[in-house]
Coordinates of C-alpha atoms and ligand atoms in Angstrom, one line a residue:
M27 CA 0.1 -0.1 -0.1
Q28 CA 1.0 3.5 -0.9
I29 CA 0.3 6.5 1.5
D30 CA 0.7 9.8 0.2
V31 CA -0.1 13.1 2.2
I32 CA -0.8 15.7 -0.2
S33 CA -0.2 19.3 1.6
S34 CA -2.9 21.4 0.0
V35 CA -5.7 21.4 -2.7
N36 CA -3.3 23.4 -4.7
E37 CA -1.1 20.5 -4.7
A38 CA -4.0 17.9 -6.0
R39 CA -4.1 16.6 -9.5
T40 CA -7.1 14.5 -10.9
E41 CA -4.9 11.4 -11.6
D42 CA -3.7 11.5 -7.7
F43 CA -6.7 10.1 -6.7
L44 CA -7.9 7.6 -9.4
R45 CA -8.5 4.0 -7.6
K46 CA -7.5 5.4 -4.2
T47 CA -9.3 6.2 -1.1
V48 CA -8.6 9.8 -0.4
I49 CA -9.1 11.4 3.5
V50 CA -10.2 14.8 3.3
I51 CA -8.6 16.7 6.2
D52 CA -9.8 20.5 7.4
V53 CA -9.4 20.5 11.0
L54 CA -9.9 24.2 11.5
R55 CA -13.1 23.7 10.7
A56 CA -14.7 22.1 7.8
T57 CA -14.2 18.6 8.3
S58 CA -14.2 18.5 12.0
T59 CA -17.7 20.3 12.0
I60 CA -19.0 17.4 9.3
I61 CA -18.2 14.6 11.7
T62 CA -19.5 16.5 14.8
A63 CA -22.8 16.9 12.7
F64 CA -23.0 13.3 11.6
D65 CA -22.4 12.5 15.3
H66 CA -25.3 14.6 16.4
G67 CA -27.9 12.9 13.9
C68 CA -27.1 15.0 10.8
E69 CA -28.6 12.7 8.1
E70 CA -26.8 13.7 5.0
I71 CA -24.5 16.7 3.9
V72 CA -24.3 18.1 0.6
P73 CA -20.9 19.8 0.2
A74 CA -21.3 22.9 -2.0
E75 CA -18.6 25.2 -3.6
T76 CA -20.5 28.5 -3.5
V77 CA -23.3 30.3 -1.8
G78 CA -25.3 30.3 -4.6
E79 CA -24.9 26.4 -5.2
A80 CA -25.8 25.5 -1.6
K81 CA -29.1 28.2 -2.0
A82 CA -29.8 26.4 -5.2
L83 CA -29.6 22.9 -3.6
Q84 CA -31.7 23.7 -0.7
Q85 CA -34.9 21.9 -0.7
E86 CA -37.7 22.1 1.9
G87 CA -36.5 20.9 5.5
D88 CA -32.8 21.2 4.4
L89 CA -30.6 23.4 6.6
L90 CA -28.1 25.7 5.1
G91 CA -24.5 25.8 6.9
G92 CA -21.4 27.2 6.1
E93 CA -18.9 30.1 6.2
R94 CA -17.1 32.9 4.6
F95 CA -14.3 34.8 6.2
C96 CA -15.0 32.3 9.3
R97 CA -18.5 33.9 10.0
K98 CA -22.0 32.6 9.1
I99 CA -23.3 33.6 5.7
M100 CA -26.1 35.8 5.9
G101 CA -29.3 33.9 5.9
F102 CA -27.8 30.5 6.5
Q103 CA -29.3 28.8 9.9
L104 CA -26.0 27.6 10.9
G105 CA -22.2 28.8 10.4
N106 CA -19.1 26.3 10.4
S107 CA -18.6 26.2 14.3
P108 CA -18.6 22.4 15.3
L109 CA -20.4 23.6 18.3
E110 CA -23.3 25.3 16.8
Y111 CA -23.6 21.3 15.3
M112 CA -24.2 19.9 18.6
S113 CA -27.6 20.8 18.7
P114 CA -30.8 18.7 18.5
V115 CA -31.9 21.0 15.5
I116 CA -29.8 19.3 13.2
G117 CA -31.3 15.3 14.1
G118 CA -32.4 14.2 10.5
K119 CA -31.5 16.8 8.6
R120 CA -30.0 17.1 5.4
I121 CA -27.3 20.0 5.5
I122 CA -26.0 21.8 2.4
L123 CA -22.6 23.1 3.5
T124 CA -20.4 25.6 1.8
T125 CA -16.9 26.6 3.3
T126 CA -13.7 28.3 2.0
N127 CA -11.7 25.5 1.5
G128 CA -13.2 22.4 3.2
T129 CA -15.9 21.8 0.9
K130 CA -14.1 22.8 -2.0
A131 CA -11.5 20.0 -1.2
V132 CA -14.1 16.9 -1.0
R133 CA -15.5 18.3 -4.3
R134 CA -11.7 18.3 -5.9
A135 CA -11.4 14.5 -4.4
Q136 CA -14.4 13.8 -6.8
K137 CA -12.3 11.2 -9.1
A138 CA -11.4 9.0 -5.9
E139 CA -12.6 5.4 -5.6
N140 CA -13.7 6.0 -1.9
I141 CA -13.7 9.5 0.1
L142 CA -13.3 9.8 3.8
I143 CA -13.7 12.8 6.2
G144 CA -11.1 12.8 8.7
S145 CA -9.6 15.1 11.7
F146 CA -8.3 15.0 14.9
L147 CA -11.6 13.9 16.2
N148 CA -11.9 10.8 14.5
G149 CA -8.6 10.1 13.3
R150 CA -7.9 6.5 14.5
A151 CA -11.2 5.5 13.2
C152 CA -10.4 7.0 10.1
A153 CA -7.6 5.3 9.8
E154 CA -9.3 1.8 10.4
K155 CA -12.0 2.5 7.9
A156 CA -9.4 3.7 5.4
S157 CA -7.4 0.4 5.7
T158 CA -10.5 -1.9 5.0
F159 CA -10.6 -0.6 1.3
H160 CA -7.1 -2.3 0.3
R161 CA -6.4 0.6 -1.7
D162 CA -3.4 3.1 -1.9
V163 CA -4.3 6.1 0.5
V164 CA -4.2 9.7 -0.2
L165 CA -4.5 12.2 3.0
L166 CA -5.4 15.4 1.2
C167 CA -4.8 18.5 3.3
A168 CA -7.2 21.2 2.3
G169 CA -5.2 24.0 3.5
T170 CA -6.1 27.6 3.1
N171 CA -6.5 29.5 0.2
S172 CA -4.0 26.7 -1.5
Q173 CA -1.7 27.1 0.9
F174 CA -0.4 24.4 3.4
S175 CA -2.0 24.5 6.9
L176 CA -0.4 23.0 10.0
E177 CA -3.4 21.8 11.7
D178 CA -4.1 19.7 8.5
G179 CA -0.6 18.3 8.2
L180 CA -0.8 17.3 11.9
A181 CA -3.8 15.7 11.5
A182 CA -2.6 13.9 8.4
G183 CA 0.4 13.0 10.6
Y184 CA -1.7 11.5 13.2
I185 CA -3.8 9.4 10.7
A186 CA -1.2 8.1 8.6
E187 CA 0.9 7.2 11.8
H188 CA -2.1 4.8 12.5
L189 CA -2.5 3.5 8.8
I190 CA 1.4 2.6 9.2
K191 CA 0.7 0.6 12.3
L192 CA -2.5 -1.0 10.1
K193 CA -0.3 -1.8 7.2
Q194 CA 3.1 -2.4 7.9
D195 CA 4.6 -3.0 4.7
A196 CA 3.1 0.5 3.4
E197 CA 5.3 3.2 1.8
M198 CA 4.9 6.5 2.3
N199 CA 5.7 9.9 0.5
D200 CA 8.3 12.3 1.9
F201 CA 5.7 14.7 2.8
G202 CA 4.1 12.1 4.6
R203 CA 6.8 11.2 6.9
A204 CA 7.5 14.8 7.7
M205 CA 3.9 15.2 9.2
I206 CA 4.1 12.2 11.4
A207 CA 7.4 13.6 12.5
S208 CA 5.8 17.4 13.0
F209 CA 2.8 15.3 14.6
K210 CA 4.9 13.4 17.2
Q211 CA 6.9 16.8 18.1
E212 CA 3.6 18.6 18.7
A213 CA 1.2 15.5 20.3
G214 CA 1.9 16.7 24.1
D215 CA 0.2 20.0 23.5
L216 CA -2.1 19.8 20.2
K217 CA -4.3 22.4 21.8
G218 CA -1.3 24.8 21.9
A219 CA -0.2 23.9 18.4
L220 CA -3.2 24.3 17.0
S221 CA -4.2 27.8 18.6
H222 CA -0.6 29.1 17.5
S223 CA -1.1 28.2 14.1
V224 CA -2.4 30.8 11.6
N225 CA -5.7 29.7 11.1
G226 CA -6.0 28.9 15.1
K227 CA -4.8 32.6 15.9
K228 CA -7.4 34.1 13.4
L229 CA -10.1 32.1 14.7
C230 CA -9.2 32.8 18.4
R231 CA -9.3 36.6 17.3
I232 CA -12.6 36.6 16.3
G233 CA -13.9 34.6 19.4
F234 CA -13.7 31.0 18.3
D235 CA -10.9 29.9 20.6
E236 CA -13.1 26.7 22.0
D237 CA -13.5 25.6 18.6
V238 CA -10.0 25.5 18.3
N239 CA -9.5 23.6 21.3
Y240 CA -12.2 21.3 20.3
C241 CA -10.9 20.7 17.2
A242 CA -7.6 19.4 18.6
K243 CA -9.0 16.3 20.6
M244 CA -8.2 13.3 19.7
D245 CA -10.7 10.4 19.0
L246 CA -13.9 11.6 20.6
T247 CA -15.5 9.3 18.0
D248 CA -15.7 6.3 15.7
T249 CA -17.9 8.4 13.1
V250 CA -16.1 8.5 9.7
P251 CA -18.5 10.1 7.0
V252 CA -18.1 8.9 3.5
W253 CA -19.0 10.2 0.3
N254 CA -21.7 8.4 -1.8
G255 CA -21.1 9.8 -4.8
H256 CA -23.8 12.5 -4.4
S257 CA -23.4 13.5 -0.4
L258 CA -21.8 12.7 2.3
H259 CA -23.1 10.1 4.9
V260 CA -22.5 8.0 7.8
S261 CA -23.2 4.2 6.4
M262 CA -23.6 2.9 9.9
P263 CA -23.4 3.9 13.3
T264 CA -20.6 2.0 15.0
A265 CA -20.8 0.0 18.3
R266 CA -18.1 2.0 19.4
S267 CA -19.3 5.5 18.5
K268 CA -19.3 7.7 21.5
T269 CA -21.3 11.1 21.4
I270 CA -19.0 13.8 21.2
A271 CA -19.4 16.2 24.0
L272 CA -17.8 19.5 25.1
S273 CA -15.5 18.8 28.0
Ligands
MLT7 C1 -12.5 26.5 5.4 O1 -13.5 25.4 5.0 O2 -11.8 27.3 4.9 C2 -12.7 26.6 6.7 O3 -13.3 25.6 7.4 C3 -12.8 27.8 7.3 C4 -13.3 27.9 8.7 O4 -12.8 27.7 9.9 O5 -14.7 28.4 9.0

Protein backbone atom coordinates (compact mmCIF):
# COMPACT_ATOMS: atom_id res chain seq x y z
CA MET A 1 0.00 0.00 0.00
CA GLN A 2 1.18 3.52 -0.83
CA ILE A 3 0.27 6.36 1.54
CA ASP A 4 0.70 9.92 0.27
CA VAL A 5 0.04 13.12 2.15
CA ILE A 6 -0.74 16.08 -0.14
CA SER A 7 -0.05 19.47 1.41
CA SER A 8 -2.98 21.44 -0.04
CA VAL A 9 -5.68 21.27 -2.67
CA ASN A 10 -3.40 23.33 -4.89
CA GLU A 11 -0.87 20.45 -4.99
CA ALA A 12 -3.46 17.85 -5.95
CA ARG A 13 -3.99 16.56 -9.49
CA THR A 14 -7.04 14.50 -10.48
CA GLU A 15 -4.84 11.51 -11.37
CA ASP A 16 -3.51 11.47 -7.78
CA PHE A 17 -6.94 10.19 -6.71
CA LEU A 18 -7.81 7.57 -9.32
CA ARG A 19 -8.52 4.11 -7.81
CA LYS A 20 -7.49 5.44 -4.39
CA THR A 21 -9.03 6.10 -1.01
CA VAL A 22 -8.83 9.81 -0.23
CA ILE A 23 -9.13 11.20 3.30
CA VAL A 24 -10.04 14.89 3.20
CA ILE A 25 -8.76 16.88 6.19
CA ASP A 26 -9.72 20.43 7.16
CA VAL A 27 -9.21 20.47 10.93
CA LEU A 28 -10.12 24.17 11.35
CA ARG A 29 -12.92 23.63 10.84
CA ALA A 30 -14.89 22.06 7.99
CA THR A 31 -14.13 18.36 8.47
CA SER A 32 -14.32 18.67 12.28
CA THR A 33 -17.76 20.26 11.79
CA ILE A 34 -18.94 17.55 9.38
CA ILE A 35 -17.91 14.77 11.77
CA THR A 36 -19.61 16.54 14.70
CA ALA A 37 -22.82 17.03 12.69
CA PHE A 38 -23.09 13.32 11.93
CA ASP A 39 -22.31 12.46 15.52
CA HIS A 40 -25.31 14.55 16.50
CA GLY A 41 -27.83 12.94 14.20
CA CYS A 42 -27.48 14.80 10.91
CA GLU A 43 -28.69 12.55 8.07
CA GLU A 44 -26.75 13.81 5.07
CA ILE A 45 -24.36 16.64 4.12
CA VAL A 46 -24.09 18.03 0.62
CA PRO A 47 -20.84 19.97 0.11
CA ALA A 48 -21.34 23.02 -2.11
CA GLU A 49 -18.58 25.15 -3.62
CA THR A 50 -20.39 28.48 -3.65
CA VAL A 51 -23.07 30.27 -1.66
CA GLY A 52 -25.24 30.42 -4.79
CA GLU A 53 -24.90 26.68 -5.36
CA ALA A 54 -25.80 25.97 -1.72
CA LYS A 55 -28.95 28.08 -1.96
CA ALA A 56 -29.95 26.44 -5.24
CA LEU A 57 -29.56 22.95 -3.75
CA GLN A 58 -31.70 23.69 -0.69
CA GLN A 59 -34.99 21.81 -0.58
CA GLU A 60 -37.78 22.02 1.95
CA GLY A 61 -36.54 20.86 5.36
CA ASP A 62 -32.83 21.26 4.50
CA LEU A 63 -30.56 23.48 6.57
CA LEU A 64 -27.97 25.79 5.03
CA GLY A 65 -24.60 25.88 6.80
CA GLY A 66 -21.19 27.35 6.18
CA GLU A 67 -18.91 30.32 6.36
CA ARG A 68 -17.11 33.02 4.47
CA PHE A 69 -14.23 34.74 6.26
CA CYS A 70 -14.95 32.25 9.12
CA ARG A 71 -18.35 33.82 9.84
CA LYS A 72 -21.87 32.56 9.24
CA ILE A 73 -23.24 33.46 5.82
CA MET A 74 -26.15 35.88 5.88
CA GLY A 75 -29.47 34.03 5.66
CA PHE A 76 -27.94 30.64 6.55
CA GLN A 77 -29.22 28.77 9.61
CA LEU A 78 -25.78 27.50 10.66
CA GLY A 79 -22.20 28.70 10.46
CA ASN A 80 -19.07 26.52 10.46
CA SER A 81 -18.52 26.20 14.19
CA PRO A 82 -18.61 22.50 15.18
CA LEU A 83 -20.18 23.53 18.49
CA GLU A 84 -23.26 24.80 16.63
CA TYR A 85 -23.74 21.31 15.19
CA MET A 86 -24.20 19.75 18.62
CA SER A 87 -27.78 21.02 18.63
CA PRO A 88 -30.86 18.78 18.38
CA VAL A 89 -31.98 21.07 15.54
CA ILE A 90 -29.79 19.12 13.11
CA GLY A 91 -31.22 15.67 14.00
CA GLY A 92 -32.44 13.87 10.86
CA LYS A 93 -31.63 16.84 8.65
CA ARG A 94 -29.92 17.19 5.30
CA ILE A 95 -27.42 20.04 5.50
CA ILE A 96 -26.10 21.93 2.49
CA LEU A 97 -22.64 23.09 3.57
CA THR A 98 -20.31 25.55 1.87
CA THR A 99 -16.96 26.57 3.36
CA THR A 100 -14.03 28.45 1.91
CA ASN A 101 -11.64 25.50 1.60
CA GLY A 102 -12.99 22.31 3.17
CA THR A 103 -16.05 21.64 1.03
CA LYS A 104 -14.03 22.54 -2.09
CA ALA A 105 -11.45 19.91 -1.12
CA VAL A 106 -14.19 17.27 -0.85
CA ARG A 107 -15.42 18.19 -4.31
CA ARG A 108 -11.86 18.18 -5.70
CA ALA A 109 -11.45 14.55 -4.61
CA GLN A 110 -14.41 13.38 -6.75
CA LYS A 111 -12.35 11.02 -8.93
CA ALA A 112 -11.29 8.93 -5.94
CA GLU A 113 -12.70 5.45 -5.46
CA ASN A 114 -13.53 6.24 -1.82
CA ILE A 115 -13.66 9.58 -0.03
CA LEU A 116 -13.57 9.76 3.76
CA ILE A 117 -13.75 12.76 6.07
CA GLY A 118 -11.01 12.97 8.69
CA SER A 119 -9.77 15.16 11.51
CA PHE A 120 -8.28 14.67 14.97
CA LEU A 121 -11.80 13.92 16.26
CA ASN A 122 -11.99 10.61 14.37
CA GLY A 123 -8.31 10.01 13.43
CA ARG A 124 -7.93 6.42 14.58
CA ALA A 125 -11.33 5.31 13.24
CA CYS A 126 -10.63 7.05 9.95
CA ALA A 127 -7.34 5.15 9.50
CA GLU A 128 -9.07 1.87 10.37
CA LYS A 129 -11.86 2.48 7.86
CA ALA A 130 -9.43 3.55 5.11
CA SER A 131 -7.41 0.38 5.58
CA THR A 132 -10.49 -1.81 4.95
CA PHE A 133 -10.72 -0.63 1.32
CA HIS A 134 -7.31 -2.15 0.44
CA ARG A 135 -6.43 0.72 -1.85
CA ASP A 136 -3.58 3.21 -1.82
CA VAL A 137 -4.46 6.11 0.48
CA VAL A 138 -4.12 9.84 -0.15
CA LEU A 139 -4.45 12.19 2.82
CA LEU A 140 -5.56 15.46 1.26
CA CYS A 141 -4.89 18.50 3.45
CA ALA A 142 -7.43 21.13 2.43
CA GLY A 143 -5.13 24.00 3.40
CA THR A 144 -6.19 27.63 3.21
CA ASN A 145 -6.52 29.48 -0.06
CA SER A 146 -4.22 26.95 -1.76
CA GLN A 147 -1.55 27.17 0.95
CA PHE A 148 -0.53 24.48 3.45
CA SER A 149 -2.11 24.74 6.92
CA LEU A 150 -0.21 23.24 9.85
CA GLU A 151 -3.26 21.79 11.62
CA ASP A 152 -4.22 19.74 8.55
CA GLY A 153 -0.67 18.42 8.24
CA LEU A 154 -0.57 17.43 11.92
CA ALA A 155 -3.85 15.51 11.62
CA ALA A 156 -2.59 13.86 8.42
CA GLY A 157 0.50 12.80 10.38
CA TYR A 158 -1.67 11.38 13.15
CA ILE A 159 -3.86 9.39 10.74
CA ALA A 160 -0.85 8.27 8.67
CA GLU A 161 0.86 6.97 11.80
CA HIS A 162 -2.17 4.77 12.50
CA LEU A 163 -2.24 3.58 8.90
CA ILE A 164 1.41 2.56 9.06
CA LYS A 165 0.68 0.51 12.19
CA LEU A 166 -2.19 -1.24 10.37
CA LYS A 167 -0.24 -1.79 7.12
CA GLN A 168 3.33 -2.34 8.10
CA ASP A 169 4.57 -2.85 4.54
CA ALA A 170 3.13 0.53 3.47
CA GLU A 171 5.32 3.03 1.61
CA MET A 172 4.93 6.74 2.34
CA ASN A 173 5.88 9.90 0.49
CA ASP A 174 8.44 12.25 2.05
CA PHE A 175 5.84 14.84 3.02
CA GLY A 176 3.90 12.16 4.89
CA ARG A 177 7.03 11.20 6.84
CA ALA A 178 7.62 14.85 7.70
CA MET A 179 4.03 15.20 8.94
CA ILE A 180 4.33 12.12 11.17
CA ALA A 181 7.48 13.64 12.69
CA SER A 182 5.73 17.01 13.15
CA PHE A 183 2.73 15.36 14.77
CA LYS A 184 4.97 13.48 17.21
CA GLN A 185 6.71 16.72 18.11
CA GLU A 186 3.44 18.57 18.79
CA ALA A 187 1.37 15.68 20.22
CA GLY A 188 2.00 16.70 23.84
CA ASP A 189 0.21 20.02 23.36
CA LEU A 190 -2.04 19.88 20.34
CA LYS A 191 -4.30 22.64 21.66
CA GLY A 192 -1.25 24.88 21.87
CA ALA A 193 -0.06 23.89 18.38
CA LEU A 194 -3.47 24.61 16.87
CA SER A 195 -4.00 27.87 18.69
CA HIS A 196 -0.58 29.11 17.49
CA SER A 197 -1.23 28.13 13.86
CA VAL A 198 -2.23 30.87 11.44
CA ASN A 199 -5.84 29.66 11.24
CA GLY A 200 -6.00 29.00 14.97
CA LYS A 201 -4.85 32.53 15.77
CA LYS A 202 -7.36 33.95 13.30
CA LEU A 203 -10.22 31.97 14.86
CA CYS A 204 -9.17 32.87 18.42
CA ARG A 205 -8.97 36.55 17.45
CA ILE A 206 -12.61 36.56 16.37
CA GLY A 207 -13.87 34.63 19.40
CA PHE A 208 -13.77 30.99 18.24
CA ASP A 209 -11.12 29.81 20.70
CA GLU A 210 -13.46 27.08 22.00
CA ASP A 211 -13.68 25.71 18.47
CA VAL A 212 -9.89 25.52 18.25
CA ASN A 213 -9.66 23.66 21.58
CA TYR A 214 -12.41 21.27 20.55
CA CYS A 215 -10.88 20.52 17.13
CA ALA A 216 -7.61 19.51 18.86
CA LYS A 217 -9.32 16.61 20.67
CA MET A 218 -8.23 13.19 19.43
CA ASP A 219 -10.46 10.19 18.84
CA LEU A 220 -13.64 11.48 20.42
CA THR A 221 -15.66 9.43 17.98
CA ASP A 222 -15.62 6.49 15.56
CA THR A 223 -17.89 8.32 13.13
CA VAL A 224 -16.32 8.44 9.65
CA PRO A 225 -18.41 10.25 7.05
CA VAL A 226 -18.09 8.84 3.52
CA TRP A 227 -18.97 10.15 0.06
CA ASN A 228 -21.64 8.10 -1.71
CA GLY A 229 -21.30 9.73 -5.12
CA HIS A 230 -23.76 12.53 -4.34
CA SER A 231 -23.33 13.52 -0.72
CA LEU A 232 -21.71 12.64 2.58
CA HIS A 233 -23.30 10.20 4.95
CA VAL A 234 -22.41 7.73 7.66
CA SER A 235 -22.99 4.19 6.44
CA MET A 236 -23.92 2.78 9.82
CA PRO A 237 -23.38 3.85 13.39
CA THR A 238 -20.51 1.85 14.83
CA ALA A 239 -20.98 0.12 18.16
CA ARG A 240 -18.02 1.99 19.57
CA SER A 241 -19.31 5.38 18.49
CA LYS A 242 -19.25 7.84 21.34
CA THR A 243 -21.22 10.98 21.51
CA ILE A 244 -19.03 14.02 21.19
CA ALA A 245 -19.49 16.25 24.17
CA LEU A 246 -17.83 19.45 25.20
CA SER A 247 -15.50 18.82 28.10
C1 LIG B 1 -12.67 26.40 5.47
O1 LIG B 1 -13.32 25.52 4.86
O2 LIG B 1 -11.95 27.20 4.90
C2 LIG B 1 -12.69 26.48 6.97
O3 LIG B 1 -13.39 25.47 7.53
C3 LIG B 1 -12.87 27.89 7.46
C4 LIG B 1 -13.40 28.04 8.88
O4 LIG B 1 -12.69 27.78 9.84
O5 LIG B 1 -14.54 28.42 9.07
